[in-house]
PDB file of C-alpha atoms in Angstrom:
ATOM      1  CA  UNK Y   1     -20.740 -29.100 -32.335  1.00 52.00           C
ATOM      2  CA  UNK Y   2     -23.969 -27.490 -30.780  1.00 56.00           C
ATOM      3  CA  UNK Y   3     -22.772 -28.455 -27.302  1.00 57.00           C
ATOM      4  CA  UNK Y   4     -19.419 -26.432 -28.297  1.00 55.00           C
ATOM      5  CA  UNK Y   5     -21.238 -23.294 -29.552  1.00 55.00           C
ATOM      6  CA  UNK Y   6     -23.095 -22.579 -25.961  1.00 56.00           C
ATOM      7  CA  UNK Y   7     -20.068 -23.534 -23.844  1.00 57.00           C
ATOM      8  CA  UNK Y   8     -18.042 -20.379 -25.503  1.00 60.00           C
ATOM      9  CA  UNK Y   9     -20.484 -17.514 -24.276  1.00 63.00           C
ATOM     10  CA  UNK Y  10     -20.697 -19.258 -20.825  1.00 58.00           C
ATOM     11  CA  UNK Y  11     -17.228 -19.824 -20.284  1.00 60.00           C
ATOM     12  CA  UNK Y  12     -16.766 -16.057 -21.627  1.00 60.00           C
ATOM     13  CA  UNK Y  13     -19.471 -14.709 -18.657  1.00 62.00           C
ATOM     14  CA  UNK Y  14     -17.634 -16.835 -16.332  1.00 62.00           C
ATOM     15  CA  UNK Y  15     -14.493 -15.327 -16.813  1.00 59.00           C
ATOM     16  CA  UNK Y  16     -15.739 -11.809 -16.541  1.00 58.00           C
ATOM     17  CA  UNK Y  17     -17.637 -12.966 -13.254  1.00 58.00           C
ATOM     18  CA  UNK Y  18     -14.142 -13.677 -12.013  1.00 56.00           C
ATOM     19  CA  UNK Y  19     -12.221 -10.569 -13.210  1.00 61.00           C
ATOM     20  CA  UNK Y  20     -14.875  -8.469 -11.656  1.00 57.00           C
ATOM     21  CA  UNK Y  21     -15.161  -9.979  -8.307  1.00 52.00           C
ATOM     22  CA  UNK Y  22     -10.706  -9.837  -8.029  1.00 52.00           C
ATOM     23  CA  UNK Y  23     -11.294  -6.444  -9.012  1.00 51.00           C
ATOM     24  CA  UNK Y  24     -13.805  -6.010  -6.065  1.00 49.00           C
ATOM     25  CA  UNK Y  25     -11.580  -7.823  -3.531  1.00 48.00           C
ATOM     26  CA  UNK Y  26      -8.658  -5.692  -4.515  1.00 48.00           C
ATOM     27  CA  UNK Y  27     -10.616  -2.375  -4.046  1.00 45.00           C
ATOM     28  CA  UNK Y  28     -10.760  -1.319  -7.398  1.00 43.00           C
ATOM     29  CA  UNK Y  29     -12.501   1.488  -7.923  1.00 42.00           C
ATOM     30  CA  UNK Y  30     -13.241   2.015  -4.172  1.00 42.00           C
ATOM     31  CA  UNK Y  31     -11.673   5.335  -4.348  1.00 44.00           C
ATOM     32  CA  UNK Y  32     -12.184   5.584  -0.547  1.00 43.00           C
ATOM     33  CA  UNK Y  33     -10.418   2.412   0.239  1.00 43.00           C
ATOM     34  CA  UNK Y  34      -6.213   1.883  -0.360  1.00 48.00           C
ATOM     35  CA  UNK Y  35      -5.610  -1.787  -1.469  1.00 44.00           C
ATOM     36  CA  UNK Y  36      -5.206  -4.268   1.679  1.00 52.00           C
ATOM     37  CA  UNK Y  37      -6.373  -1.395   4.308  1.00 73.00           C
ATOM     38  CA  UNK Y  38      -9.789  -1.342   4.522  1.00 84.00           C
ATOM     39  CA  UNK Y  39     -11.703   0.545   7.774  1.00 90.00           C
ATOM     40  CA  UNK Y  40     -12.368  -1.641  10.481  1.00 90.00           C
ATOM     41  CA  UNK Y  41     -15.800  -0.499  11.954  1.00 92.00           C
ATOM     42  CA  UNK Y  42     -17.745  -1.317  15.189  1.00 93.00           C
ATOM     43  CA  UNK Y  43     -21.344  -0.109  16.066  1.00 94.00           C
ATOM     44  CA  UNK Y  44     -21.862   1.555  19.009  1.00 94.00           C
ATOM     45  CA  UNK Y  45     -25.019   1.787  20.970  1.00 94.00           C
ATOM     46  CA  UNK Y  46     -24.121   5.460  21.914  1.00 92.00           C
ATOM     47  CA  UNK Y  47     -24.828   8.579  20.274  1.00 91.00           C
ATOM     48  CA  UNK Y  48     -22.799  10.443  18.433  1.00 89.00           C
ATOM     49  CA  UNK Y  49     -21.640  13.026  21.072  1.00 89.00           C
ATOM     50  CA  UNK Y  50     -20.967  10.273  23.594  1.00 89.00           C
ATOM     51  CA  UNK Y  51     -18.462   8.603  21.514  1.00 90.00           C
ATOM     52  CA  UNK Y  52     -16.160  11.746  20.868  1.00 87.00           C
ATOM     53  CA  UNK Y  53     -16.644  13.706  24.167  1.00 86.00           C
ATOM     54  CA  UNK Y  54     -15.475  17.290  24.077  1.00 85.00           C
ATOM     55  CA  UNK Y  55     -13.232  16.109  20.538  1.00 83.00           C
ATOM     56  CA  UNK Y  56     -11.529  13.206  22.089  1.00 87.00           C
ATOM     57  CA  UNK Y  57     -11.390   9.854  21.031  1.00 87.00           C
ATOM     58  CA  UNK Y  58     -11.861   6.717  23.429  1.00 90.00           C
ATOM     59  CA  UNK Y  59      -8.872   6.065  25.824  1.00 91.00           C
ATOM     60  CA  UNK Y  60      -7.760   2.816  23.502  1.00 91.00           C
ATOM     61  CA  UNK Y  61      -8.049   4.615  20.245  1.00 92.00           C
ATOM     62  CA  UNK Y  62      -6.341   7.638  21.871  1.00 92.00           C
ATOM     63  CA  UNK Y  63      -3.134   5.359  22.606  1.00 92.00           C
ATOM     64  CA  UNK Y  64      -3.112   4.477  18.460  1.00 91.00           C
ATOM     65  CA  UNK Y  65      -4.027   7.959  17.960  1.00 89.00           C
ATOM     66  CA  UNK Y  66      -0.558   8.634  15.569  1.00 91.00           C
ATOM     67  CA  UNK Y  67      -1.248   5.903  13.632  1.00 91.00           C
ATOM     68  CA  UNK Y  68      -4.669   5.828  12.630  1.00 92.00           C
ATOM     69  CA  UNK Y  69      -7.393   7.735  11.400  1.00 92.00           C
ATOM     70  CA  UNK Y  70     -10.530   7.527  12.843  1.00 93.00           C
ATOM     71  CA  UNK Y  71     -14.238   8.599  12.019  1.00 93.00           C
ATOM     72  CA  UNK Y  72     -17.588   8.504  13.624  1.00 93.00           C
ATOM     73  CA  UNK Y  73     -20.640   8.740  11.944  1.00 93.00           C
ATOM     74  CA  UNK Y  74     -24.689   7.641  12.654  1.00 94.00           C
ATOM     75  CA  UNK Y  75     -25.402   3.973  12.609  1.00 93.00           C
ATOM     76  CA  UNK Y  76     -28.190   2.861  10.314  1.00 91.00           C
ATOM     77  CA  UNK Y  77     -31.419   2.808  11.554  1.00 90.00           C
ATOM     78  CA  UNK Y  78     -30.757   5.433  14.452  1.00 87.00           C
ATOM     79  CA  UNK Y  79     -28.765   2.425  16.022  1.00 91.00           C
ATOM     80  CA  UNK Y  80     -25.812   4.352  17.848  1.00 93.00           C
ATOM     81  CA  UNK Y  81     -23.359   5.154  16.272  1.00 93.00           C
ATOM     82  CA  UNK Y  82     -20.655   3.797  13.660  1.00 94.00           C
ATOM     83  CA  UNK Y  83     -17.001   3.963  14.815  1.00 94.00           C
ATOM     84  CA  UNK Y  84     -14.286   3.730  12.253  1.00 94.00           C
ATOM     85  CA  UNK Y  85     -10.434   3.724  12.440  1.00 93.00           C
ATOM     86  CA  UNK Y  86      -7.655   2.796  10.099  1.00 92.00           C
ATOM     87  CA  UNK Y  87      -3.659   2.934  10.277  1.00 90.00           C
ATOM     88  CA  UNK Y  88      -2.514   6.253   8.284  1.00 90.00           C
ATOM     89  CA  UNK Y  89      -0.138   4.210   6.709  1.00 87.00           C
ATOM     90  CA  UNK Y  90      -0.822   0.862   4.499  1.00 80.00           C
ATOM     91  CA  UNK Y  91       0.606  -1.999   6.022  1.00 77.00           C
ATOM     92  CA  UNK Y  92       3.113  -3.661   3.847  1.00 76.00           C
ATOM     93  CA  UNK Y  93       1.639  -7.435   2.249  1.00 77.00           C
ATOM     94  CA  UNK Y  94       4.032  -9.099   4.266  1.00 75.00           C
ATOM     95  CA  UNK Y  95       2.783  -7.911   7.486  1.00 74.00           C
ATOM     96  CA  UNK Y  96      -1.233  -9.029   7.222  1.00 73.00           C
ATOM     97  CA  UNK Y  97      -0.386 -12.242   5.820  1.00 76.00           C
ATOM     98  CA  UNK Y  98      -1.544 -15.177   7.085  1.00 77.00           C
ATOM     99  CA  UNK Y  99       1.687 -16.047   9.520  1.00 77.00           C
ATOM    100  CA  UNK Y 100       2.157 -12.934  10.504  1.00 74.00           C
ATOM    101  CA  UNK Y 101      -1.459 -12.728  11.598  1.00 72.00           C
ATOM    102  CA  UNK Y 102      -1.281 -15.977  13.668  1.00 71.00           C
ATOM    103  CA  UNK Y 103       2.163 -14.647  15.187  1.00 71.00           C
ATOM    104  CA  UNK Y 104      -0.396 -11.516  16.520  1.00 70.00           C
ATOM    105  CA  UNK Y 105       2.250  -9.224  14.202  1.00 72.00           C
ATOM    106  CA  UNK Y 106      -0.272  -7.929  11.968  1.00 79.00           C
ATOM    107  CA  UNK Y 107      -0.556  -4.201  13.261  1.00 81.00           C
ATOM    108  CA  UNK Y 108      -4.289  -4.378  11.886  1.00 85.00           C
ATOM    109  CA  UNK Y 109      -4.924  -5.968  15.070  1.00 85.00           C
ATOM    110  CA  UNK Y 110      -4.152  -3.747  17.158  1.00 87.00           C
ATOM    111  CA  UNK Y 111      -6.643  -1.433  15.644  1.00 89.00           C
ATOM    112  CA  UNK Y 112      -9.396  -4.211  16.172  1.00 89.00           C
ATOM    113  CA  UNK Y 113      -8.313  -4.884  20.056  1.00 89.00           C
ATOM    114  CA  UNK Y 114      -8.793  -0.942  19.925  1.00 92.00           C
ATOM    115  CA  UNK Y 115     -11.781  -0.513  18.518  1.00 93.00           C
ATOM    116  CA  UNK Y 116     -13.466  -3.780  20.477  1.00 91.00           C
ATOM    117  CA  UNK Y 117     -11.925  -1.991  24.216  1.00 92.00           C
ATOM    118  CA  UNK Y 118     -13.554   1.642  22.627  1.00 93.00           C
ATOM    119  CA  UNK Y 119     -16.841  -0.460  22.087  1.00 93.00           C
ATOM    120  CA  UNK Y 120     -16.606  -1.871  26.020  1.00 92.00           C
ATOM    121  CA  UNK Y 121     -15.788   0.919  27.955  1.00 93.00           C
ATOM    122  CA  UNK Y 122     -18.718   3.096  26.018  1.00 92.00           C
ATOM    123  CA  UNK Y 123     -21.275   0.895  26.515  1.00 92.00           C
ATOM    124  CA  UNK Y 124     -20.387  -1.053  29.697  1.00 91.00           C
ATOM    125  CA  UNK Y 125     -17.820   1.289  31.250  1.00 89.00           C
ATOM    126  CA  UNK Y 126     -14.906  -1.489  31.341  1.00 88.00           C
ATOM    127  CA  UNK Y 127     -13.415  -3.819  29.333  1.00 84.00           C
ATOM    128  CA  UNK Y 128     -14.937  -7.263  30.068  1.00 80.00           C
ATOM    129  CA  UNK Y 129     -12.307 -10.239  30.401  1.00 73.00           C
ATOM    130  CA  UNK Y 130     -12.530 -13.555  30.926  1.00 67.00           C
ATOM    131  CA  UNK Y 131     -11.164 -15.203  34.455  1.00 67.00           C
ATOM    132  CA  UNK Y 132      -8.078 -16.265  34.864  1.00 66.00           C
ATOM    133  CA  UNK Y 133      -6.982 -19.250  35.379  1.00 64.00           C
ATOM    134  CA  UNK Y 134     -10.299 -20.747  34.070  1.00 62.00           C
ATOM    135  CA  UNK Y 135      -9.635 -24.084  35.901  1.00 64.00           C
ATOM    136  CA  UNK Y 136      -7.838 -24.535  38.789  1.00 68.00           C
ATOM    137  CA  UNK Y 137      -5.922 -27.741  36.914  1.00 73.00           C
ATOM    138  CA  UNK Y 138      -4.581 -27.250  34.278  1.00 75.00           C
ATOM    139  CA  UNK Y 139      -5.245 -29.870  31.373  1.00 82.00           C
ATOM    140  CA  UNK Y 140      -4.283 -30.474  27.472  1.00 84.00           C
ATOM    141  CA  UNK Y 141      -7.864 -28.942  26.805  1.00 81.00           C
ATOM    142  CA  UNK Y 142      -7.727 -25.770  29.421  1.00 78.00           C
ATOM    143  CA  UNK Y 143      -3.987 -25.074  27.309  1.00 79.00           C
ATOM    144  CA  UNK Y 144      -5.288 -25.488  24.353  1.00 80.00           C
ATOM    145  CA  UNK Y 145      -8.680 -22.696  24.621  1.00 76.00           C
ATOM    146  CA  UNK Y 146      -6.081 -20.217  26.409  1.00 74.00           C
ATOM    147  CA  UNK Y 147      -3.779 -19.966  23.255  1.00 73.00           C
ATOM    148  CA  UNK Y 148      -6.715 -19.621  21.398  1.00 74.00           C
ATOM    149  CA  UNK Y 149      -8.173 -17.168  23.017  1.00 71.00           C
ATOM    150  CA  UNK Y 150      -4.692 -15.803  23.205  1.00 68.00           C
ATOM    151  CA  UNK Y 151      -4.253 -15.786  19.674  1.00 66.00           C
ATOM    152  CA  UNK Y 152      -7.691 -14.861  19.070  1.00 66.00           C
ATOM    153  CA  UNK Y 153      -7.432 -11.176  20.635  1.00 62.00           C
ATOM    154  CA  UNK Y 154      -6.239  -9.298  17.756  1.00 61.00           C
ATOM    155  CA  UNK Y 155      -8.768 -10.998  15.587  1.00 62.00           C
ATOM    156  CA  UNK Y 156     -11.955 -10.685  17.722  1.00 60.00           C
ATOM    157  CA  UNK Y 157     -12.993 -14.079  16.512  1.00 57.00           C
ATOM    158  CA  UNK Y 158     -11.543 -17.636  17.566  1.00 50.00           C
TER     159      UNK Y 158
END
């Protein structure tokens, strides 16, 4: 019976641990934040003025530039500076789910290719790709990395 007695609090904590952290991943009380579109943010190691020269956004964000909204503010630390963008409108569930994001037809990633070109060009001055063809045979293996790193673009991870 004393084993029962503890178990009721704990079980009662855990449940309100679990409540509070969907709340959290829904964006409840985020105020800032609409459900499912959250700002996608890269640091730049640029200041402030370089990033939006004379009002203008970055040639890839300019291309989005009806469909998102966009803000720049100072990295932590005096780091650069923090570049932020967004689609205007909330992209339905069925578009950032999980097929739809490995069929590269979540339109979420176009704002990340965006923002990762932006981040390129202002610190290097292009956009960095890898050779192509990476071998000069191609193989199972070589087929395999380029649709991963195919796939991978809109993500920014593999």
């Amino acid at each position: 019976m004393k084993r029962a007695l503890w178990m009721v609090p704990v079980a009662a904590a855990g449940v309100a641990a679990v409540r509070k952290a969907g709340a959290a991943a829904h964006g409840a009380g985020t105020g800032d934040d609409r459900a499912g579109d959250r700002w996608l943010t890269v640091t730049v190691n640029r200041p402030e003025e370089d990033v939006r020269r004379d009002g203008k956004l970055p040639e890839p964000l300019q291309r989005l530039a009806d469909r998102i909204d966009v803000r720049t503010r100072p990295a932590p630390g005096d780091r650069g500076t923090e570049l932020a963008a967004r689609l205007t409108e909330p992209a339905p569930p069925a578009a950032t789910s999980v097929p739809a994001r490995l069929a590269g037809q979540d339109p979420r990633q176009d704002v990340r290719r965006a923002l990762r070109e932006a981040k390129a060009l202002l610190e290097a001055g292009e956009i960095m790709l890898p050779d192509t063809p990476p071998t000069t045979r191609p193989t199972p293996g070589g087929r395999l990395v380029g649709l991963i790193g195919r796939r991978s673009g809109g993500e920014g991870v593999l």
